[in-house]
CSV table of C-alpha atoms and ligand atoms in Angstrom, one decimal:
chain,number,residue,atom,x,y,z
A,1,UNK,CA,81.5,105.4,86.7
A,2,UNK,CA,79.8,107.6,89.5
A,3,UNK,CA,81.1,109.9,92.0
A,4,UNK,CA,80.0,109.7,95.5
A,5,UNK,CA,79.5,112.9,97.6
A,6,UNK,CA,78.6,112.6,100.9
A,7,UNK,CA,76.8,115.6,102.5
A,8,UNK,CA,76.2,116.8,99.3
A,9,UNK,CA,73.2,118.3,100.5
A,10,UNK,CA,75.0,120.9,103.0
A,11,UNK,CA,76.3,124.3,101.8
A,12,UNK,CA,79.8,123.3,100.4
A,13,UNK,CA,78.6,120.1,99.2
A,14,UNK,CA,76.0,121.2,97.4
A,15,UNK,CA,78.2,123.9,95.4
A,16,UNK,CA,80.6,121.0,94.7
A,17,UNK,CA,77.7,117.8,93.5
A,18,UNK,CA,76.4,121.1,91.0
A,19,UNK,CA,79.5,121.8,89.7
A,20,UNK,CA,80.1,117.7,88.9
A,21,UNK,CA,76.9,117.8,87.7
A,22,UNK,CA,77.4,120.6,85.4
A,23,UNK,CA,80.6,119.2,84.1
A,24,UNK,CA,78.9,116.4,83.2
A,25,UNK,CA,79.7,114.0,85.9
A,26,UNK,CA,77.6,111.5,87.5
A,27,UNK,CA,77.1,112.0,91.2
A,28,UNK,CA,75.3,110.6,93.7
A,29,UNK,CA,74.5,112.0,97.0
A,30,UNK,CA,73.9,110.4,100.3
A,31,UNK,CA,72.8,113.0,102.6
A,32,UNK,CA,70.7,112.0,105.9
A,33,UNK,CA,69.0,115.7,105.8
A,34,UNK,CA,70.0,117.2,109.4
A,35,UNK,CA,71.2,119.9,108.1
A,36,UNK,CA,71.4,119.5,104.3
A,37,UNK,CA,68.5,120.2,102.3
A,38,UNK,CA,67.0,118.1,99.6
A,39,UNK,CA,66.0,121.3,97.6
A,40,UNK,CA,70.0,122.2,97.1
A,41,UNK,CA,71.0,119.2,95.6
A,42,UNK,CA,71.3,119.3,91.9
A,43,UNK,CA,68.6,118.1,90.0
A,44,UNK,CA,70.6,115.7,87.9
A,45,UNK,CA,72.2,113.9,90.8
A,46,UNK,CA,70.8,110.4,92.2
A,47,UNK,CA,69.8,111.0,96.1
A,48,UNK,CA,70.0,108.9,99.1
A,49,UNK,CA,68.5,109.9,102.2
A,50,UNK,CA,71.1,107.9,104.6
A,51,UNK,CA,73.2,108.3,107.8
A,52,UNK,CA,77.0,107.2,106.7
A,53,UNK,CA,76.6,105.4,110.1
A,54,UNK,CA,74.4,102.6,108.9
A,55,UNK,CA,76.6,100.9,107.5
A,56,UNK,CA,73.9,98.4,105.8
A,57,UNK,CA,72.5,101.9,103.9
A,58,UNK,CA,76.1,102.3,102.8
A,59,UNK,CA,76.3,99.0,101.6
A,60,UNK,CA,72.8,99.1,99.7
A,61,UNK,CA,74.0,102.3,97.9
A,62,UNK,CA,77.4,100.7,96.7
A,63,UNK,CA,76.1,97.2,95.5
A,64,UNK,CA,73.2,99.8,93.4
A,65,UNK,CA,75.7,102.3,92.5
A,66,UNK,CA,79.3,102.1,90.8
A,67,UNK,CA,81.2,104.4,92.8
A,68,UNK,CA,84.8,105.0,91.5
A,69,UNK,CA,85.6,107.7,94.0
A,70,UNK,CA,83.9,109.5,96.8
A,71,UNK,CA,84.0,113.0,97.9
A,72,UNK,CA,83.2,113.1,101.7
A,73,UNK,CA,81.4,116.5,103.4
A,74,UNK,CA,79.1,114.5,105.5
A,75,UNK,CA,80.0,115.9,109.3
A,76,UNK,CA,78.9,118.3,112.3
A,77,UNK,CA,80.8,121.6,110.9
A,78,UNK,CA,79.8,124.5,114.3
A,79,UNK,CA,83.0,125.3,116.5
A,80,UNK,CA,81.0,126.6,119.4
A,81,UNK,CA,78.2,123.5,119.3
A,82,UNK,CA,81.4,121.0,119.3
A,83,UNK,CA,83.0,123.0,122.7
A,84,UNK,CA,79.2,122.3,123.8
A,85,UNK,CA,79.0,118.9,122.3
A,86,UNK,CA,82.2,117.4,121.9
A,87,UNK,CA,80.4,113.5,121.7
A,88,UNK,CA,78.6,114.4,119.2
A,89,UNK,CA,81.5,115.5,117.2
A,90,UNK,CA,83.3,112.5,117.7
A,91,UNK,CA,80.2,110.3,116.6
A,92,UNK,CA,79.1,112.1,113.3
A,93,UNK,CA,82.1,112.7,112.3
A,94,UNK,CA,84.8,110.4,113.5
A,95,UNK,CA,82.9,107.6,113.8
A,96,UNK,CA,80.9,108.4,110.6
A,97,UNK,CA,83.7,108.5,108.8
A,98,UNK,CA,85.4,105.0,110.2
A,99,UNK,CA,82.2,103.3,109.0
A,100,UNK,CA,82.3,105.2,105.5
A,101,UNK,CA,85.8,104.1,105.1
A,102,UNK,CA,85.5,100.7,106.3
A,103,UNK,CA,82.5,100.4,103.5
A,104,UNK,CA,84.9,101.7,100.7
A,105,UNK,CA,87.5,99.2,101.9
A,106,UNK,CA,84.8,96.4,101.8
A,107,UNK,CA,83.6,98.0,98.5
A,108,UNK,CA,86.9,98.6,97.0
A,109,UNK,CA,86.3,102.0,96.0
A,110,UNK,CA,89.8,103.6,96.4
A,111,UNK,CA,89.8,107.5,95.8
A,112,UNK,CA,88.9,109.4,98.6
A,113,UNK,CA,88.6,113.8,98.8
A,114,UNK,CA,87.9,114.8,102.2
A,115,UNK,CA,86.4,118.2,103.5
A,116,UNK,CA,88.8,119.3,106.2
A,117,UNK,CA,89.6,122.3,108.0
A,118,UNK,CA,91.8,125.4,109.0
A,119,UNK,CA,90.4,124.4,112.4
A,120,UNK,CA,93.3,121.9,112.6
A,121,UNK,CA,95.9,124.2,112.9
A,122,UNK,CA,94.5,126.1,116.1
A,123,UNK,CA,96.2,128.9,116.7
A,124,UNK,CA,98.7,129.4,114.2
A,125,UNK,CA,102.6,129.8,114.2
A,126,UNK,CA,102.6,131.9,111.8
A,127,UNK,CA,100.7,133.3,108.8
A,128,UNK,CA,100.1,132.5,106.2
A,129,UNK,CA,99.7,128.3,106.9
A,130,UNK,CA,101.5,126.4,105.0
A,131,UNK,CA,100.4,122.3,105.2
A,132,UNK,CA,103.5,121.7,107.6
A,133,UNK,CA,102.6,124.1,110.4
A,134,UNK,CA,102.0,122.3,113.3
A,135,UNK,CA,98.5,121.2,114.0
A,136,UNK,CA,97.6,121.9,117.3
A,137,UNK,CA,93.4,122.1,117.3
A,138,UNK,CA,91.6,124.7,119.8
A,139,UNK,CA,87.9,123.2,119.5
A,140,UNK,CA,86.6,119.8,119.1
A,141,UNK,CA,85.4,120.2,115.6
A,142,UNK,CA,88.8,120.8,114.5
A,143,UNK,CA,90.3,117.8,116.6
A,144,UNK,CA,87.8,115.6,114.8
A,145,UNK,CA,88.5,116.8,111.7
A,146,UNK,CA,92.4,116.2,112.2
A,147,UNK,CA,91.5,112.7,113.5
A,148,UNK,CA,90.1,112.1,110.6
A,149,UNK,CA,92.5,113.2,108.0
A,150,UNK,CA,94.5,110.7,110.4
A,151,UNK,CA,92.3,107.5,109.6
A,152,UNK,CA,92.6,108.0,106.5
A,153,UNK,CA,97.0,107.5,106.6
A,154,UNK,CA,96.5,105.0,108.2
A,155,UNK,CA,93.5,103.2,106.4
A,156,UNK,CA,95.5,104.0,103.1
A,157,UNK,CA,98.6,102.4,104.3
A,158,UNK,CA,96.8,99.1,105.2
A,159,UNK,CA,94.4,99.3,102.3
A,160,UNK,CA,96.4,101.1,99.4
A,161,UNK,CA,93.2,103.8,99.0
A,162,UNK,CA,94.5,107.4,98.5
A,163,UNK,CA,93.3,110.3,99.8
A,164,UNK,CA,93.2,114.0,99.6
A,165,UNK,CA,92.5,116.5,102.5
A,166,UNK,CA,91.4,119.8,101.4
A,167,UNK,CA,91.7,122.1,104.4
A,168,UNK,CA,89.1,125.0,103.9
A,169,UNK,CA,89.7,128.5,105.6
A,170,UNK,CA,85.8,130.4,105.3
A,171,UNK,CA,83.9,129.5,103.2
A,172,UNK,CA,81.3,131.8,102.0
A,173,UNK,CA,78.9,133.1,99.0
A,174,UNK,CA,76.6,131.2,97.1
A,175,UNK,CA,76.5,130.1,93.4
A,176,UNK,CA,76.5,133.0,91.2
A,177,UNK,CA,73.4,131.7,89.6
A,178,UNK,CA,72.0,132.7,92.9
A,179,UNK,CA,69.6,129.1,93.1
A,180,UNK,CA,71.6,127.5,95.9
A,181,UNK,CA,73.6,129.2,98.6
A,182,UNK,CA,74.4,128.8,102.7
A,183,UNK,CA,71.5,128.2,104.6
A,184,UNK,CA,72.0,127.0,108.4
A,185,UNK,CA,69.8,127.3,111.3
A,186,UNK,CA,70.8,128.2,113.8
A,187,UNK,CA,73.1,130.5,111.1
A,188,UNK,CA,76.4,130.9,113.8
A,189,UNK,CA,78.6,131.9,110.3
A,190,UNK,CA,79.7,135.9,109.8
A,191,UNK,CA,78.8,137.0,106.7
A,192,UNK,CA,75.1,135.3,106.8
A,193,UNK,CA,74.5,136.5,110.1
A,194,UNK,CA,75.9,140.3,108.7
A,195,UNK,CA,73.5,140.3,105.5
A,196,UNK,CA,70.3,139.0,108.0
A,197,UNK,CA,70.8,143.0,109.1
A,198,UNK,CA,70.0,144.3,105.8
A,199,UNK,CA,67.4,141.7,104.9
A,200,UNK,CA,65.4,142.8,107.8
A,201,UNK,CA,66.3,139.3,110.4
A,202,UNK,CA,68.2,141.1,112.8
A,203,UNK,CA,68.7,144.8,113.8
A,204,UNK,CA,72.7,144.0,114.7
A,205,UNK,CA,75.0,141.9,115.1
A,206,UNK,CA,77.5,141.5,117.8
A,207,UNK,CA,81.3,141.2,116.8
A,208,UNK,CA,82.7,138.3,118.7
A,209,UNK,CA,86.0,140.1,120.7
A,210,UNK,CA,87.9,143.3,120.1
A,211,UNK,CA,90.5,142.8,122.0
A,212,UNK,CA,92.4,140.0,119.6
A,213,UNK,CA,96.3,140.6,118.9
A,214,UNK,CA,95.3,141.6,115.4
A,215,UNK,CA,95.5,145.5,113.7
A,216,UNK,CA,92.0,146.4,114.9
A,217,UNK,CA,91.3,143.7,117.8
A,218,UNK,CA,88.8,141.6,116.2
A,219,UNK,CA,89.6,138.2,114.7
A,220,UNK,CA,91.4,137.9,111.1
A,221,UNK,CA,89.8,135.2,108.6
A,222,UNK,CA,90.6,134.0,105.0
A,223,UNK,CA,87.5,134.3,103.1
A,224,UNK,CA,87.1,132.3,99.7
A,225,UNK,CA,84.1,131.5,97.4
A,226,UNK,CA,81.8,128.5,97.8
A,227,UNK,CA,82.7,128.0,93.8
A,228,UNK,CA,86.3,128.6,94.3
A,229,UNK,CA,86.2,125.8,96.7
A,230,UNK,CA,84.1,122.8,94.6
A,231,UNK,CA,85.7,123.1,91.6
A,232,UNK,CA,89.2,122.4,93.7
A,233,UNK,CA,87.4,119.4,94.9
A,234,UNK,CA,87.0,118.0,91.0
A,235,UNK,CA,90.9,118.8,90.7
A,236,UNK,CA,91.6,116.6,93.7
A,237,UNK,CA,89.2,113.8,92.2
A,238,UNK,CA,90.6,114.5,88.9
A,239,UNK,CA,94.3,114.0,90.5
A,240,UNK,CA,93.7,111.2,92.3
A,241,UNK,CA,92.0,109.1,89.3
A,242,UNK,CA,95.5,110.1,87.6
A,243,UNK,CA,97.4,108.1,89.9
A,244,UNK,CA,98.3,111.0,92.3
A,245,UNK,CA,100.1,110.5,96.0
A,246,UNK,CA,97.8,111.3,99.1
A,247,UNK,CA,97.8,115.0,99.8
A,248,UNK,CA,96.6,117.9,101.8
A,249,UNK,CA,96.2,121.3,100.5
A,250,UNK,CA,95.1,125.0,101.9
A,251,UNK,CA,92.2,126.6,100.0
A,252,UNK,CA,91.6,130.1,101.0
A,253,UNK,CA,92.4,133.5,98.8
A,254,UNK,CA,96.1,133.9,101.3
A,255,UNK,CA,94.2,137.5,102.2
A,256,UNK,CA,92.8,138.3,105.2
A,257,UNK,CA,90.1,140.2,106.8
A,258,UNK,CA,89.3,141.2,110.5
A,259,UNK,CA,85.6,141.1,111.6
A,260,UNK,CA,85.1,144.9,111.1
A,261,UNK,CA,86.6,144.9,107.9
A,262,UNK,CA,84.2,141.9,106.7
A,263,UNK,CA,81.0,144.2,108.0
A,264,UNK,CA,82.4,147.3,106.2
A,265,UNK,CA,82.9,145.5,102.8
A,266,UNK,CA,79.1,144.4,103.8
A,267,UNK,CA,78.4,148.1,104.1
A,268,UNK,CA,79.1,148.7,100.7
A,269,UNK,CA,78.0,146.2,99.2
A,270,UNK,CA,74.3,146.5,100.8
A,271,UNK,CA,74.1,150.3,101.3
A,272,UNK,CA,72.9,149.5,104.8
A,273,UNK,CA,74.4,150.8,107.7
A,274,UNK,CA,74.6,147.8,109.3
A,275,UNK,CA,75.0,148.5,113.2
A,276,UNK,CA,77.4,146.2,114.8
A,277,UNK,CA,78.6,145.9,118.7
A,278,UNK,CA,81.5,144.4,119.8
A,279,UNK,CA,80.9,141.0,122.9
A,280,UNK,CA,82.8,138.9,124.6
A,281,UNK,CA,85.2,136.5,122.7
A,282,UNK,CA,83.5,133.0,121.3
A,283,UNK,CA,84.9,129.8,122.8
A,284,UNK,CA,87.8,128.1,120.6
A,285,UNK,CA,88.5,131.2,117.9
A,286,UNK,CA,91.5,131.6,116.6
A,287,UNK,CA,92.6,135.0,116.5
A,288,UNK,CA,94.4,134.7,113.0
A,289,UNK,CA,93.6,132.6,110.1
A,290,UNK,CA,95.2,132.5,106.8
A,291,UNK,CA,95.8,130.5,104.3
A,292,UNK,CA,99.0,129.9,101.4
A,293,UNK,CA,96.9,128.4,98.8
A,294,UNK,CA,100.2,128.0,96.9
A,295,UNK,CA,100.9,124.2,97.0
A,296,UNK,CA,96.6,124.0,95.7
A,297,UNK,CA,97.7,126.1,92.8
A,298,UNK,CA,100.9,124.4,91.6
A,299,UNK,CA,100.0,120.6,92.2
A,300,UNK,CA,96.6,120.9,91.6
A,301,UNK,CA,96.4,124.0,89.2
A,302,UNK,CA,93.6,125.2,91.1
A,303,UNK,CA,92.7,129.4,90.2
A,304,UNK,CA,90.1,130.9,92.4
A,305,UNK,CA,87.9,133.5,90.6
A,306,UNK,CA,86.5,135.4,93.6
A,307,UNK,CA,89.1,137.4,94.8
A,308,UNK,CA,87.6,140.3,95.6
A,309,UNK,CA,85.8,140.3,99.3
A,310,UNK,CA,83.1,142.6,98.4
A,311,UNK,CA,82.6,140.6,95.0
A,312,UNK,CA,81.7,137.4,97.1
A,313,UNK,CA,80.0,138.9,99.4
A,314,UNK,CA,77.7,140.4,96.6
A,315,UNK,CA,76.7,136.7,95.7
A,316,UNK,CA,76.2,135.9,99.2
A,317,UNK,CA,73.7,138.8,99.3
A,318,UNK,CA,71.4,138.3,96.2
A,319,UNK,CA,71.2,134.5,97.4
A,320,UNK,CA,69.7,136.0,101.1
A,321,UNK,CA,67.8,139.0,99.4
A,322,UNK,CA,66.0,135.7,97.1
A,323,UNK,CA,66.0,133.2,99.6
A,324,UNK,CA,65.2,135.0,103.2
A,325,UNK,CA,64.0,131.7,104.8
A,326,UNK,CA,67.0,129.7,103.2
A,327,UNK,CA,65.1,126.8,101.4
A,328,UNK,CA,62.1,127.1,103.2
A,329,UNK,CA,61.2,130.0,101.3
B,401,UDP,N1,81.7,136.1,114.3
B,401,UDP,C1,81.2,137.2,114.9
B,401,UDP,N2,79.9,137.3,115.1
B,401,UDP,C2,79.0,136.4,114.7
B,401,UDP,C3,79.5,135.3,114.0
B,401,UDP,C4,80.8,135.1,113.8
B,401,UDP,O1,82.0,138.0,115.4
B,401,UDP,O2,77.8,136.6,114.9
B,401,UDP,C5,83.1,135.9,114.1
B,401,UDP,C6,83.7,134.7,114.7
B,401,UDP,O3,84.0,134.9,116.1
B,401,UDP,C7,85.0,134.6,113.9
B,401,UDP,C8,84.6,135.1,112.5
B,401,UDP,O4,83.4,135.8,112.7
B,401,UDP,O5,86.0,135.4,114.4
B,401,UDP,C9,84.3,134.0,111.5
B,401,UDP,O6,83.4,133.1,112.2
B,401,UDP,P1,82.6,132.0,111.4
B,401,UDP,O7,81.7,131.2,112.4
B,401,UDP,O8,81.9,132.6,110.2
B,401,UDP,O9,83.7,131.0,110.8
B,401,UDP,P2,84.9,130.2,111.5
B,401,UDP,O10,86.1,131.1,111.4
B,401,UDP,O11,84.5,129.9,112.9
B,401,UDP,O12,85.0,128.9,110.7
């Protein structure tokens, strides 16, 4: 029996196919390469270079395979492109993931994990989030992503498959083996975009609003470890094959950090001085987000090891200091 990841060539996807692969499990990966990269995938997994919207690819790949559960990253993942883009949004990952599921129905492959968001929560009522905060999206990704845990109630009602929505705060680092790490271009995420100062990419970076309703003005974020985050997505698998309910769960560390803060703890980390300049707010930014990770750790008994900001951060940097060009290099 093999496990399905799709995306599993992107930055959380890859962390999650090597940690199946490591344990052991069989994985395949369908990836079509936009923005994943071939070199991240795990050498011990079987690839497929398709789009989850050809739906004849799809089928080709579950008549070869024996998929007994599939782990689904494939989607367009930038706030500010979606506020940009929205169409494109909704036809990656909306309608990407109606033709996915409609080939697991056909297929009947009936265990589903799916990468969601924080960004479905929009501004928050309160922190930190519990799963039954209102869900009230400010950008297009996040709407898409909130549409899509939606599908899948409804396609699981109808078709009895079960799901589990993992809603990610930031994710961030890179394996502690330092061969695979985040790698976008353009990079639009924080703490890459921070280390490219100390790798010699950029002389500073701009902070993105300081005039938020937080402590020091700029934007609060939950950070937690690329790591942290794959092996909760073998938990959810690992619950689902034993028979457990469809779910959604918060994964962050339930700490959180302001935009300064994160630069400072990159300070230290890199020695570098780092210089940073505060612009105008980015479209569709919450000002607050964190997670309570608590209903992750009692249902699923899922135990983050990277606490620590600085800790991750130091993973994230020997993965840049190695890898300057991301896979290219
Ligand atoms: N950010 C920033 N400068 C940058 C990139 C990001 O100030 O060059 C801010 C961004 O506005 C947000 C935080 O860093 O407040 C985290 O953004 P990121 O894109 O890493 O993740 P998101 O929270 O959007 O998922």
């Amino acid at each position: 029996m093999s496990i399905l990841v799709t995306g599993g060539a992107g930055y959380i996807g890859a962390h999650t196919v090597w940690e199946l692969a490591e344990a052991g499990r069989d994985v395949v990966v369908a990836d079509n390469l936009s923005t994943g990269f071939r070199a991240a995938v795990h050498p011990k997994a079987r690839f497929y270079a398709l789009d989850i919207r050809d739906r004849a690819a799809l089928d080709g790949l579950f008549e070869a395979e024996r998929i007994d559960g599939v782990i689904h990253f494939a989607a367009s993942s930038q706030v500010a492109e979606s506020m940009a883009d929205p169409l494109k949004y909704y036809d990656n990952n909306l309608h990407g993931t109606m033709v996915l599921l409609s080939a697991m129905v056909s297929h009947g492959v009936k265990r589903l994990v799916f990468s969601s968001t924080a960004a479905v929560y929009g501004e928050p009522e309160r922190v930190p989030i519990l799963e039954t905060d209102r869900t009230v999206p400010t950008n297009t990704y996040g709407e898409t992503k909130l549409s899509m845990e939606r599908m899948m109630a409804w396609v699981s009602r109808a078709h009895g498959l079960s799901y589990v929505a993992l809603r990610y705060f930031n994710a961030c680092g890179a394996h502690p083996s330092g061969l695979i790490g985040e790698a976008h271009d353009p990079e639009t995420h924080l703490i890459p975009i921070i280390l490219q100062v100390p790798n010699g990419q950029r002389e500073k970076l701009t902070i993105y609003g300081g005039d938020y309703p937080t402590p020091d003005g700029t934007c609060v974020r939950d950070y937690i470890h690329v790591t942290d985050l794959a092996q909760a997505h073998i938990l959810a698998l690992d619950y689902l094959m034993a028979g457990g309910a469809n779910n959604v769960f918060n994964l962050g560390n339930g700490a959180g950090f302001s935009n300064r803060e994160v630069v400072a703890a990159a300070r230290r980390v890199t020695g570098h001085s780092i210089p940073a300049v505060i612009g105008p707010r980015r479209a569709g930014d919450p000002s607050r987000l964190v997670a309570s990770s608590e209903k992750a750790r009692s249902v699923l008994g899922w135990d983050p090891k990277f606490a620590d900001l600085e800790a991750i951060i130091a993973t994230a940097w020997v993965w840049h200091k190695s890898h300057p060009r991301g896979y290219g290099a």
